[in-house]
CSV table of C-alpha atoms in Angstrom, one decimal:
chain,number,residue,atom,x,y,z
A,1,MET,CA,15.8,-2.9,38.9
A,2,ILE,CA,13.8,-4.8,36.4
A,3,ARG,CA,14.2,-1.9,33.9
A,4,GLY,CA,18.0,-2.0,34.4
A,5,ALA,CA,18.1,-5.8,33.8
A,6,ARG,CA,16.1,-5.3,30.6
A,7,ALA,CA,18.4,-2.6,29.4
A,8,ALA,CA,21.4,-4.8,30.1
A,9,SER,CA,19.9,-7.8,28.3
A,10,ALA,CA,19.1,-5.6,25.3
A,11,ALA,CA,22.6,-4.2,25.3
A,12,ARG,CA,24.1,-7.7,25.3
A,13,ARG,CA,21.8,-8.8,22.4
A,14,ILE,CA,22.8,-5.7,20.4
A,15,THR,CA,26.5,-6.5,21.1
A,16,VAL,CA,26.0,-10.2,19.9
A,17,VAL,CA,24.3,-9.1,16.8
A,18,ALA,CA,27.0,-6.5,16.1
A,19,LEU,CA,29.8,-9.1,16.7
A,20,LEU,CA,28.0,-11.6,14.3
A,21,ALA,CA,27.7,-9.0,11.7
A,22,LEU,CA,31.4,-8.0,12.0
A,23,VAL,CA,32.4,-11.7,11.8
A,24,GLY,CA,30.2,-12.1,8.6
A,25,ALA,CA,31.6,-8.9,7.1
A,26,CYS,CA,35.2,-10.2,7.8
A,27,THR,CA,34.3,-13.6,6.3
A,28,TYR,CA,32.9,-12.1,3.1
A,29,ASN,CA,35.8,-9.7,2.7
A,30,GLY,CA,38.2,-12.6,3.0
A,31,VAL,CA,36.2,-14.6,0.4
A,32,TRP,CA,36.1,-11.6,-1.9
A,33,ASN,CA,40.0,-11.2,-1.6
A,34,ALA,CA,40.4,-14.8,-2.4
A,35,ARG,CA,38.0,-14.6,-5.3
A,36,HIS,CA,39.9,-11.7,-6.7
A,37,ALA,CA,43.3,-13.4,-6.6
A,38,ASP,CA,41.9,-16.6,-7.9
A,39,ASP,CA,40.6,-14.6,-11.0
A,40,GLN,CA,44.0,-13.0,-11.5
A,41,GLY,CA,45.6,-16.4,-11.2
A,42,ASN,CA,43.3,-18.0,-13.6
A,43,ARG,CA,44.0,-15.3,-16.2
A,44,ALA,CA,47.7,-15.9,-15.8
A,45,LEU,CA,47.2,-19.7,-16.3
A,46,LEU,CA,45.3,-19.2,-19.4
A,47,GLY,CA,48.0,-16.8,-20.7
A,48,GLY,CA,50.7,-19.2,-19.9
A,49,ASP,CA,52.3,-17.0,-17.3
A,50,ASP,CA,53.1,-19.5,-14.6
A,51,SER,CA,55.1,-17.2,-12.4
A,52,ALA,CA,52.3,-14.6,-12.2
A,53,ALA,CA,49.8,-17.5,-11.7
A,54,ILE,CA,51.8,-18.8,-8.7
A,55,ARG,CA,52.0,-15.4,-7.1
A,56,SER,CA,48.2,-14.7,-7.4
A,57,PHE,CA,47.2,-18.2,-6.2
A,58,ALA,CA,49.5,-17.7,-3.2
A,59,LEU,CA,47.6,-14.7,-2.2
A,60,ALA,CA,44.3,-16.5,-2.8
A,61,ALA,CA,45.4,-19.4,-0.7
A,62,ALA,CA,46.3,-17.1,2.2
A,63,ALA,CA,43.0,-15.2,2.0
A,64,ALA,CA,40.9,-18.4,1.8
A,65,GLU,CA,42.9,-20.3,4.6
A,66,THR,CA,42.4,-17.2,6.8
A,67,VAL,CA,38.6,-17.5,6.3
A,68,LEU,CA,38.5,-21.1,7.1
A,69,ALA,CA,40.7,-20.7,10.2
A,70,ARG,CA,38.5,-17.9,11.6
A,71,ASN,CA,35.1,-19.3,10.6
A,72,PRO,CA,35.3,-23.0,9.7
A,73,ALA,CA,31.5,-23.6,9.5
A,74,SER,CA,29.6,-20.9,7.7
A,75,ARG,CA,27.7,-20.6,4.5
A,76,TRP,CA,31.0,-19.5,2.8
A,77,THR,CA,32.7,-22.7,3.8
A,78,PRO,CA,32.3,-24.6,0.5
A,79,GLU,CA,33.5,-21.7,-1.6
A,80,ALA,CA,36.4,-21.0,0.7
A,81,LEU,CA,37.4,-24.7,0.5
A,82,THR,CA,37.2,-24.5,-3.2
A,83,LEU,CA,39.2,-21.4,-3.4
A,84,ALA,CA,41.8,-22.7,-0.8
A,85,GLY,CA,42.2,-26.0,-2.8
A,86,ARG,CA,42.6,-24.3,-6.1
A,87,ALA,CA,44.9,-21.8,-4.8
A,88,LEU,CA,47.1,-24.4,-3.1
A,89,ALA,CA,47.2,-26.6,-6.1
A,90,PHE,CA,48.1,-24.0,-8.6
A,91,SER,CA,50.7,-22.4,-6.3
A,92,GLY,CA,52.5,-25.8,-5.9
A,93,ASP,CA,51.2,-27.3,-2.7
A,94,CYS,CA,49.3,-30.3,-3.9
A,95,GLY,CA,49.8,-32.2,-0.8
A,96,HIS,CA,47.5,-29.8,1.1
A,97,ALA,CA,45.3,-29.0,-1.8
A,98,MET,CA,43.8,-32.4,-2.3
A,99,SER,CA,42.3,-32.6,1.2
A,100,ARG,CA,40.7,-29.2,0.7
A,101,LEU,CA,39.4,-30.1,-2.8
A,102,ASP,CA,38.0,-33.4,-1.6
A,103,ALA,CA,36.2,-31.5,1.2
A,104,ALA,CA,34.9,-28.9,-1.2
A,105,ARG,CA,33.5,-31.4,-3.6
A,106,ALA,CA,31.7,-33.2,-0.8
A,107,GLN,CA,29.7,-30.0,-0.1
A,108,LEU,CA,29.3,-28.4,-3.3
A,109,ARG,CA,26.1,-28.6,-5.2
A,110,ASP,CA,26.8,-26.3,-8.2
A,111,GLN,CA,28.3,-28.2,-11.0
A,112,VAL,CA,30.4,-25.4,-12.4
A,113,ALA,CA,31.9,-25.0,-8.9
A,114,ARG,CA,32.6,-28.7,-8.7
A,115,ASP,CA,34.2,-28.5,-12.1
A,116,ARG,CA,36.6,-25.8,-10.9
A,117,ALA,CA,37.6,-27.9,-8.0
A,118,SER,CA,38.0,-31.0,-10.1
A,119,LEU,CA,40.3,-29.2,-12.5
A,120,ALA,CA,42.7,-28.4,-9.7
A,121,ALA,CA,42.6,-32.0,-8.5
A,122,GLY,CA,43.3,-33.2,-12.2
A,123,TRP,CA,46.3,-30.8,-12.3
A,124,CYS,CA,47.7,-32.2,-9.1
A,125,LEU,CA,47.4,-35.7,-10.3
A,126,LEU,CA,49.2,-34.6,-13.6
A,127,ARG,CA,52.0,-33.1,-11.6
A,128,GLY,CA,52.3,-36.2,-9.5
A,129,ALA,CA,52.8,-38.3,-12.8
A,130,ARG,CA,49.5,-40.1,-12.0
A,131,TYR,CA,48.5,-39.7,-15.6
A,132,SER,CA,45.5,-42.2,-15.9
A,133,GLU,CA,44.0,-40.8,-12.7
A,134,SER,CA,44.4,-37.2,-14.0
A,135,LEU,CA,42.8,-38.0,-17.3
A,136,ALA,CA,39.8,-39.5,-15.4
A,137,GLN,CA,39.4,-36.0,-13.8
A,138,LEU,CA,40.4,-33.9,-16.8
A,139,GLU,CA,38.8,-35.5,-19.9
A,140,PRO,CA,35.1,-34.9,-18.8
A,141,LEU,CA,36.0,-31.3,-17.9
A,142,GLN,CA,36.6,-30.5,-21.6
A,143,HIS,CA,32.8,-30.2,-21.9
A,144,SER,CA,32.4,-28.0,-18.8
A,145,ARG,CA,30.0,-25.0,-19.0
A,146,ASP,CA,32.8,-22.9,-17.6
A,147,HIS,CA,34.9,-22.0,-20.7
A,148,ASP,CA,38.0,-21.5,-18.7
A,149,VAL,CA,37.8,-24.9,-17.2
A,150,ALA,CA,37.2,-26.5,-20.5
A,151,THR,CA,40.2,-24.7,-22.1
A,152,LEU,CA,42.6,-25.7,-19.4
A,153,ALA,CA,41.2,-29.2,-19.2
A,154,THR,CA,41.8,-29.6,-22.9
A,155,ARG,CA,45.5,-28.4,-22.5
A,156,TRP,CA,46.2,-30.6,-19.6
A,157,THR,CA,44.5,-33.7,-21.1
A,158,ALA,CA,46.8,-33.3,-24.0
A,159,ARG,CA,49.8,-33.0,-21.7
A,160,ALA,CA,48.8,-36.2,-19.8
A,161,MET,CA,48.5,-38.1,-23.1
A,162,LEU,CA,51.8,-36.8,-24.2
A,163,ALA,CA,53.4,-38.0,-21.0
A,164,GLN,CA,51.9,-41.4,-21.7
A,165,GLY,CA,53.5,-41.4,-25.1
A,166,ASN,CA,50.1,-40.8,-26.9
A,167,ALA,CA,51.1,-37.9,-29.3
A,168,ILE,CA,48.3,-38.7,-31.7
A,169,GLY,CA,45.6,-38.7,-29.0
A,170,ALA,CA,47.0,-35.4,-27.7
A,171,ALA,CA,47.0,-33.8,-31.1
A,172,ARG,CA,43.4,-34.9,-31.6
A,173,VAL,CA,42.4,-33.4,-28.4
A,174,LEU,CA,44.1,-30.1,-29.1
A,175,ALA,CA,42.8,-30.0,-32.7
A,176,ARG,CA,39.2,-29.4,-31.4
A,177,THR,CA,40.2,-25.9,-30.2
A,178,ASP,CA,43.6,-25.1,-31.6
A,179,PRO,CA,44.8,-26.8,-34.8
A,180,GLY,CA,48.1,-25.1,-34.7
A,181,ALA,CA,48.8,-26.4,-31.2
A,182,ALA,CA,48.0,-29.9,-32.6
A,183,GLU,CA,50.6,-29.5,-35.3
A,184,TRP,CA,53.3,-28.2,-33.0
A,185,THR,CA,52.6,-31.3,-30.8
A,186,LEU,CA,53.0,-33.7,-33.8
A,187,ALA,CA,56.2,-31.8,-35.0
A,188,ARG,CA,57.8,-32.4,-31.6
A,189,ASP,CA,56.8,-36.0,-31.5
A,190,ALA,CA,58.1,-36.6,-35.1
A,191,ALA,CA,61.3,-35.0,-34.1
A,192,ASP,CA,61.6,-37.2,-31.0
A,193,ARG,CA,60.9,-40.4,-33.0
A,194,GLY,CA,63.6,-39.3,-35.7
A,195,ASP,CA,61.0,-38.7,-38.5
A,196,ILE,CA,62.8,-35.5,-39.4
A,197,ALA,CA,61.0,-35.1,-42.8
A,198,ARG,CA,57.6,-35.1,-41.0
A,199,ALA,CA,58.8,-32.7,-38.4
A,200,GLU,CA,60.2,-30.4,-40.9
A,201,SER,CA,57.0,-30.5,-43.0
A,202,LEU,CA,54.9,-29.5,-39.9
A,203,LEU,CA,57.3,-26.8,-38.8
A,204,VAL,CA,57.4,-25.2,-42.2
A,205,ARG,CA,53.5,-25.2,-42.3
A,206,ARG,CA,53.3,-23.6,-38.9
A,207,ILE,CA,55.9,-20.9,-39.9
A,208,ALA,CA,54.1,-20.1,-43.2
A,209,ASP,CA,51.0,-19.6,-41.1
A,210,GLY,CA,52.9,-17.1,-38.9
A,211,ASP,CA,52.3,-19.3,-35.9
A,212,LEU,CA,55.5,-19.2,-34.1
A,213,ARG,CA,55.4,-20.4,-30.5
A,214,SER,CA,57.6,-20.9,-27.6
A,215,GLN,CA,58.3,-24.5,-28.8
A,216,PHE,CA,60.0,-23.2,-32.0
A,217,ILE,CA,63.6,-22.3,-30.6
A,218,PRO,CA,63.9,-25.5,-28.3
A,219,LEU,CA,62.8,-27.7,-31.3
A,220,LEU,CA,65.2,-26.0,-33.8
A,221,ALA,CA,68.1,-26.3,-31.2
A,222,ASP,CA,67.3,-30.0,-30.8
A,223,LEU,CA,67.5,-30.6,-34.5
A,224,TRP,CA,70.9,-28.8,-34.6
A,225,LEU,CA,72.3,-30.7,-31.7
A,226,ARG,CA,71.2,-34.1,-33.2
A,227,GLY,CA,73.2,-33.2,-36.4
A,228,ASP,CA,70.2,-32.3,-38.5
A,229,THR,CA,71.8,-28.9,-39.4
A,230,ALA,CA,70.5,-28.9,-42.9
A,231,THR,CA,66.9,-29.3,-41.7
A,232,ALA,CA,67.5,-26.6,-39.0
A,233,PHE,CA,68.8,-24.2,-41.7
A,234,ARG,CA,65.9,-24.9,-44.0
A,235,VAL,CA,63.2,-24.4,-41.3
A,236,ALA,CA,64.9,-21.2,-40.0
A,237,ALA,CA,65.4,-19.6,-43.3
């Protein structure tokens, strides 16, 4: 009788251990899937492919949210919150993203991980036209140890400054890593202000350097539609 009870107790312990191991394995698998999709989305963001980024981050969000739903309190929770928050932010759901990001940053101890969460928060603030708040998040991240975070923070800092009408500040920020982007920014600003000679000079210099970017055709079209056809012809020649 006693021997049978001991055997049953041992069997229950083995079952519990096996179930815990299975839950742990499933949790890790979900985190791994979210990491992988996050990496793909991050590469798309850096490459300027917004559509691909949204698709990848949607997958990351689904994986991370599944982890949190199935096992809301584990050693993977801070990372799952970060992955979920970033994925929601970069796939367009900033409303839900901010609560995840706030929860993640309350638990994270690693500075690089905090930077990755803060970058997504800064992006959401930028999308919400809360430019001063976004700059408070993004500007310090230009010095992050994570090169990808620093690169995107620089781009979005410049975008927030442009939205505030500070083209000179935006160009100064961009010039630290991409002088060509700085000149394109100044050319756009000059054209918008009606300083056509300045815009033409900057455009000609970019073209001479072989630096043709996505801004070129829209800017040329704007010059044409405003009646600056001679300038448009000279630049395009």
